[in-house]
């Protein structure tokens, strides 16, 4: 565990399970010298097909700590508009100023144009779009880092057919995040969006897995570590010149 202030601080949202993309990104950033605050929401996993992974938060904290990071887990429901302020306040109180924001959180329930409910549509936009805006706003209002050191990365998806509220709200996330690359220019904060393509973190059926493999030239599915390598670069000093981009890290998947 590092001394307070010895390492830069990143907030990673959506780190609920050890096999998830958020956890993979958090591990990579911890190994690269970041202290980690991460948010999770157990109730979301509980209503999804994979269910709650018992002990996941403690295991993730242990793994990140063993990589040298000071770690602050924060449970928060991003449907609540007050959650971003509370998350940042908790992170700053224990770790100091957050200089990177990586957003891996999502609401994702399959439904199409004809069977999406208004409640589901609104929840998707509250979590995937509104919370993204509020997190970025909170980050910018609190940011005190040196010019050029701030980083924002959001994960997106272009899967909208039969996944309407998810895909539509992720499209809104794209626009919000890319706007930050321009609107936060006075702070020297970069903002980019990453589309990781199909990554099996427990949600794929055999049929979906086979279909994704057929569409990927490299003949394998993506892993959380694949996404983590790109996010790690974007958050690094070497990644400063990449700004305002929507980047596909999907192995060439069609």
Tab-separated table of C-alpha atoms in Angstrom:
chain	number	residue	atom	x	y	z
A	1	UNK	CA	0.000	0.000	0.000
A	2	UNK	CA	1.338	3.395	-0.995
A	3	UNK	CA	1.729	6.523	1.108
A	4	UNK	CA	-1.040	9.113	0.530
A	5	UNK	CA	-0.140	11.368	-2.394
A	6	UNK	CA	2.692	9.147	-3.622
A	7	UNK	CA	0.741	7.858	-6.604
A	8	UNK	CA	-1.819	9.492	-8.892
A	9	UNK	CA	-5.461	8.643	-8.209
A	10	UNK	CA	-7.931	7.101	-10.631
A	11	UNK	CA	-11.627	6.489	-10.117
A	12	UNK	CA	-12.915	3.414	-11.966
A	13	UNK	CA	-16.673	2.877	-12.027
A	14	UNK	CA	-18.420	-0.446	-12.562
A	15	UNK	CA	-15.991	-2.763	-10.756
A	16	UNK	CA	-18.433	-5.340	-9.430
A	17	UNK	CA	-16.912	-8.709	-10.366
A	18	UNK	CA	-13.374	-10.068	-10.529
A	19	UNK	CA	-13.904	-11.229	-14.140
A	20	UNK	CA	-15.294	-7.903	-15.340
A	21	UNK	CA	-13.670	-5.335	-17.600
A	22	UNK	CA	-13.670	-2.770	-14.785
A	23	UNK	CA	-11.677	-5.062	-12.518
A	24	UNK	CA	-9.222	-5.834	-15.321
A	25	UNK	CA	-8.646	-2.132	-15.926
A	26	UNK	CA	-8.231	-1.462	-12.213
A	27	UNK	CA	-5.581	-4.202	-11.964
A	28	UNK	CA	-3.623	-2.804	-14.899
A	29	UNK	CA	-3.712	0.747	-13.564
A	30	UNK	CA	-2.681	-0.420	-10.088
A	31	UNK	CA	0.288	-2.227	-11.645
A	32	UNK	CA	1.156	0.974	-13.523
A	33	UNK	CA	1.373	3.019	-10.350
A	34	UNK	CA	-2.103	4.371	-9.662
A	35	UNK	CA	-4.044	4.438	-6.420
A	36	UNK	CA	-7.557	3.191	-7.073
A	37	UNK	CA	-11.016	4.258	-5.988
A	38	UNK	CA	-13.697	2.088	-7.539
A	39	UNK	CA	-17.465	2.002	-7.461
A	40	UNK	CA	-19.784	-0.982	-7.651
A	41	UNK	CA	-23.485	-1.749	-7.169
A	42	UNK	CA	-24.293	-5.220	-5.880
A	43	UNK	CA	-28.023	-4.918	-6.577
A	44	UNK	CA	-27.309	-4.712	-10.323
A	45	UNK	CA	-25.386	-7.989	-10.383
A	46	UNK	CA	-28.070	-9.594	-8.233
A	47	UNK	CA	-30.749	-9.082	-10.895
A	48	UNK	CA	-28.544	-10.115	-13.827
A	49	UNK	CA	-28.163	-13.691	-15.047
A	50	UNK	CA	-24.659	-14.083	-13.605
A	51	UNK	CA	-25.700	-13.071	-10.084
A	52	UNK	CA	-23.647	-11.616	-7.258
A	53	UNK	CA	-20.073	-12.840	-6.894
A	54	UNK	CA	-19.715	-13.332	-3.157
A	55	UNK	CA	-16.596	-11.685	-1.757
A	56	UNK	CA	-15.705	-9.980	-5.053
A	57	UNK	CA	-15.085	-6.541	-3.543
A	58	UNK	CA	-12.737	-7.879	-0.869
A	59	UNK	CA	-10.877	-9.977	-3.428
A	60	UNK	CA	-10.443	-7.031	-5.800
A	61	UNK	CA	-9.224	-4.798	-2.967
A	62	UNK	CA	-6.705	-7.491	-1.975
A	63	UNK	CA	-5.426	-7.899	-5.532
A	64	UNK	CA	-5.011	-4.163	-6.097
A	65	UNK	CA	-3.326	-3.686	-2.717
A	66	UNK	CA	-0.830	-6.434	-3.538
A	67	UNK	CA	0.042	-4.422	-6.662
A	68	UNK	CA	1.001	-1.486	-4.448
A	69	UNK	CA	-2.169	0.593	-4.649
A	70	UNK	CA	-4.129	2.205	-1.879
A	71	UNK	CA	-7.699	1.150	-2.626
A	72	UNK	CA	-11.088	2.654	-1.765
A	73	UNK	CA	-14.209	0.663	-2.744
A	74	UNK	CA	-17.466	2.656	-2.870
A	75	UNK	CA	-20.891	1.097	-3.284
A	76	UNK	CA	-23.225	3.441	-5.141
A	77	UNK	CA	-26.320	3.288	-7.325
A	78	UNK	CA	-25.680	5.553	-10.298
A	79	UNK	CA	-29.413	5.887	-10.900
A	80	UNK	CA	-29.213	8.352	-8.005
A	81	UNK	CA	-28.164	11.790	-9.316
A	82	UNK	CA	-26.408	12.455	-5.999
A	83	UNK	CA	-24.165	9.393	-6.326
A	84	UNK	CA	-21.327	10.968	-8.397
A	85	UNK	CA	-20.756	13.721	-5.833
A	86	UNK	CA	-20.738	11.189	-3.014
A	87	UNK	CA	-18.332	8.887	-4.862
A	88	UNK	CA	-15.842	11.660	-5.546
A	89	UNK	CA	-16.083	12.968	-1.997
A	90	UNK	CA	-15.249	9.513	-0.605
A	91	UNK	CA	-12.371	9.044	-3.042
A	92	UNK	CA	-10.851	12.455	-2.307
A	93	UNK	CA	-11.199	12.094	1.445
A	94	UNK	CA	-9.090	8.948	1.478
A	95	UNK	CA	-6.832	9.279	-1.562
A	96	UNK	CA	-6.640	12.929	-2.605
A	97	UNK	CA	-7.507	14.607	-5.886
A	98	UNK	CA	-8.666	12.286	-8.669
A	99	UNK	CA	-6.722	12.889	-11.884
A	100	UNK	CA	-8.225	10.123	-14.036
A	101	UNK	CA	-11.811	8.950	-14.459
A	102	UNK	CA	-12.469	5.604	-16.158
A	103	UNK	CA	-16.149	4.758	-16.594
A	104	UNK	CA	-16.977	1.075	-16.964
A	105	UNK	CA	-20.401	1.153	-15.303
A	106	UNK	CA	-23.506	0.252	-17.253
A	107	UNK	CA	-27.126	-0.783	-17.207
A	108	UNK	CA	-27.547	-3.552	-19.781
A	109	UNK	CA	-30.791	-5.479	-20.189
A	110	UNK	CA	-31.597	-6.925	-23.613
A	111	UNK	CA	-34.774	-5.649	-25.274
A	112	UNK	CA	-35.744	-4.236	-28.647
A	113	UNK	CA	-37.935	-1.521	-30.087
A	114	UNK	CA	-41.185	-3.385	-29.440
A	115	UNK	CA	-40.571	-4.831	-25.985
A	116	UNK	CA	-38.534	-2.166	-24.173
A	117	UNK	CA	-40.424	-0.675	-21.257
A	118	UNK	CA	-40.372	3.018	-20.393
A	119	UNK	CA	-38.950	2.170	-16.956
A	120	UNK	CA	-36.082	0.200	-18.499
A	121	UNK	CA	-35.387	2.892	-21.100
A	122	UNK	CA	-35.235	5.576	-18.408
A	123	UNK	CA	-32.995	3.474	-16.150
A	124	UNK	CA	-30.544	2.854	-19.009
A	125	UNK	CA	-30.287	6.549	-19.770
A	126	UNK	CA	-29.978	7.435	-16.083
A	127	UNK	CA	-27.018	5.086	-15.598
A	128	UNK	CA	-25.299	5.094	-18.978
A	129	UNK	CA	-25.822	8.708	-20.043
A	130	UNK	CA	-26.874	10.951	-17.147
A	131	UNK	CA	-24.438	9.441	-14.650
A	132	UNK	CA	-21.640	9.766	-17.215
A	133	UNK	CA	-22.366	13.486	-17.556
A	134	UNK	CA	-22.563	13.969	-13.784
A	135	UNK	CA	-19.340	12.032	-13.166
A	136	UNK	CA	-17.490	14.082	-15.789
A	137	UNK	CA	-18.906	17.295	-14.357
A	138	UNK	CA	-17.885	16.333	-10.825
A	139	UNK	CA	-14.416	15.366	-12.023
A	140	UNK	CA	-13.943	18.697	-13.798
A	141	UNK	CA	-15.227	20.771	-10.887
A	142	UNK	CA	-12.850	19.060	-8.467
A	143	UNK	CA	-9.797	18.647	-10.713
A	144	UNK	CA	-6.686	20.380	-9.376
A	145	UNK	CA	-3.983	18.485	-11.264
A	146	UNK	CA	-1.336	20.041	-13.457
A	147	UNK	CA	-2.369	21.031	-16.978
A	148	UNK	CA	-2.191	18.009	-19.265
A	149	UNK	CA	-2.411	15.364	-16.530
A	150	UNK	CA	-6.182	14.834	-16.435
A	151	UNK	CA	-7.711	11.810	-18.169
A	152	UNK	CA	-11.259	10.683	-18.904
A	153	UNK	CA	-12.009	7.342	-20.575
A	154	UNK	CA	-15.480	5.849	-21.073
A	155	UNK	CA	-16.366	2.390	-22.361
A	156	UNK	CA	-19.047	2.160	-25.015
A	157	UNK	CA	-20.786	-0.284	-27.334
A	158	UNK	CA	-22.428	-0.125	-30.758
A	159	UNK	CA	-24.768	-3.048	-30.034
A	160	UNK	CA	-28.263	-1.598	-30.428
A	161	UNK	CA	-30.318	-4.146	-32.431
A	162	UNK	CA	-32.492	-6.028	-29.908
A	163	UNK	CA	-30.551	-4.105	-27.271
A	164	UNK	CA	-32.189	-0.743	-27.837
A	165	UNK	CA	-31.962	1.074	-24.487
A	166	UNK	CA	-28.382	-0.072	-23.932
A	167	UNK	CA	-27.115	0.879	-27.379
A	168	UNK	CA	-28.998	4.169	-27.522
A	169	UNK	CA	-27.806	5.263	-24.089
A	170	UNK	CA	-24.239	4.252	-24.913
A	171	UNK	CA	-24.479	6.433	-28.017
A	172	UNK	CA	-25.377	9.332	-25.743
A	173	UNK	CA	-22.408	8.438	-23.526
A	174	UNK	CA	-20.134	8.745	-26.563
A	175	UNK	CA	-21.310	12.265	-27.361
A	176	UNK	CA	-21.085	13.451	-23.753
A	177	UNK	CA	-17.561	12.111	-23.278
A	178	UNK	CA	-16.228	13.423	-26.580
A	179	UNK	CA	-17.682	16.864	-25.816
A	180	UNK	CA	-15.501	16.905	-22.705
A	181	UNK	CA	-12.378	16.803	-24.885
A	182	UNK	CA	-13.323	20.278	-26.090
A	183	UNK	CA	-15.146	21.755	-23.123
A	184	UNK	CA	-12.436	20.817	-20.601
A	185	UNK	CA	-9.558	22.037	-22.761
A	186	UNK	CA	-8.739	24.815	-20.278
A	187	UNK	CA	-7.943	22.124	-17.702
A	188	UNK	CA	-5.770	20.155	-20.117
A	189	UNK	CA	-7.947	17.077	-19.607
A	190	UNK	CA	-8.153	14.499	-22.394
A	191	UNK	CA	-11.360	12.544	-23.003
A	192	UNK	CA	-11.705	9.415	-25.117
A	193	UNK	CA	-14.169	6.592	-25.663
A	194	UNK	CA	-13.178	2.932	-26.055
A	195	UNK	CA	-15.339	0.277	-27.718
A	196	UNK	CA	-13.922	-3.072	-26.550
A	197	UNK	CA	-16.107	-5.225	-28.774
A	198	UNK	CA	-17.399	-8.615	-27.602
A	199	UNK	CA	-15.784	-9.691	-24.355
A	200	UNK	CA	-17.210	-12.680	-22.515
A	201	UNK	CA	-17.404	-11.828	-18.840
A	202	UNK	CA	-20.144	-14.346	-18.111
A	203	UNK	CA	-23.008	-13.043	-20.225
A	204	UNK	CA	-22.463	-14.949	-23.469
A	205	UNK	CA	-24.421	-18.040	-24.469
A	206	UNK	CA	-22.670	-20.702	-26.553
A	207	UNK	CA	-24.542	-19.398	-29.602
A	208	UNK	CA	-23.407	-15.817	-29.039
A	209	UNK	CA	-19.853	-16.933	-28.335
A	210	UNK	CA	-19.640	-18.940	-31.573
A	211	UNK	CA	-21.099	-16.048	-33.588
A	212	UNK	CA	-18.595	-13.592	-32.153
A	213	UNK	CA	-15.697	-15.946	-32.862
A	214	UNK	CA	-16.771	-16.232	-36.492
A	215	UNK	CA	-16.712	-12.446	-36.859
A	216	UNK	CA	-13.263	-11.943	-35.310
A	217	UNK	CA	-10.247	-12.294	-37.660
A	218	UNK	CA	-7.885	-13.205	-34.814
A	219	UNK	CA	-10.011	-16.212	-33.929
A	220	UNK	CA	-10.557	-15.460	-30.262
A	221	UNK	CA	-12.716	-13.317	-28.044
A	222	UNK	CA	-11.423	-10.200	-26.383
A	223	UNK	CA	-10.400	-10.221	-22.735
A	224	UNK	CA	-10.627	-7.549	-20.032
A	225	UNK	CA	-6.837	-7.311	-20.229
A	226	UNK	CA	-7.025	-6.346	-23.908
A	227	UNK	CA	-9.170	-3.351	-22.989
A	228	UNK	CA	-7.038	-2.599	-19.953
A	229	UNK	CA	-3.869	-2.215	-22.032
A	230	UNK	CA	-5.458	0.514	-24.161
A	231	UNK	CA	-6.986	2.335	-21.206
A	232	UNK	CA	-3.645	2.160	-19.399
A	233	UNK	CA	-1.960	3.831	-22.375
A	234	UNK	CA	-4.614	6.545	-22.637
A	235	UNK	CA	-4.194	7.346	-18.935
A	236	UNK	CA	-0.410	7.470	-19.199
A	237	UNK	CA	1.827	10.425	-20.050
A	238	UNK	CA	2.453	8.812	-23.442
A	239	UNK	CA	-1.269	8.863	-24.185
A	240	UNK	CA	-1.716	12.610	-23.834
A	241	UNK	CA	-1.902	13.356	-27.563
A	242	UNK	CA	-4.831	10.986	-28.100
A	243	UNK	CA	-7.880	13.127	-27.376
A	244	UNK	CA	-11.510	13.313	-28.462
A	245	UNK	CA	-11.423	9.881	-30.090
A	246	UNK	CA	-13.735	6.868	-30.239
A	247	UNK	CA	-11.325	3.940	-30.421
A	248	UNK	CA	-12.209	0.356	-31.293
A	249	UNK	CA	-10.179	-2.280	-29.482
A	250	UNK	CA	-11.952	-5.352	-30.788
A	251	UNK	CA	-9.484	-7.470	-32.722
A	252	UNK	CA	-11.032	-6.399	-36.031
A	253	UNK	CA	-14.451	-7.827	-35.186
A	254	UNK	CA	-16.990	-7.167	-37.941
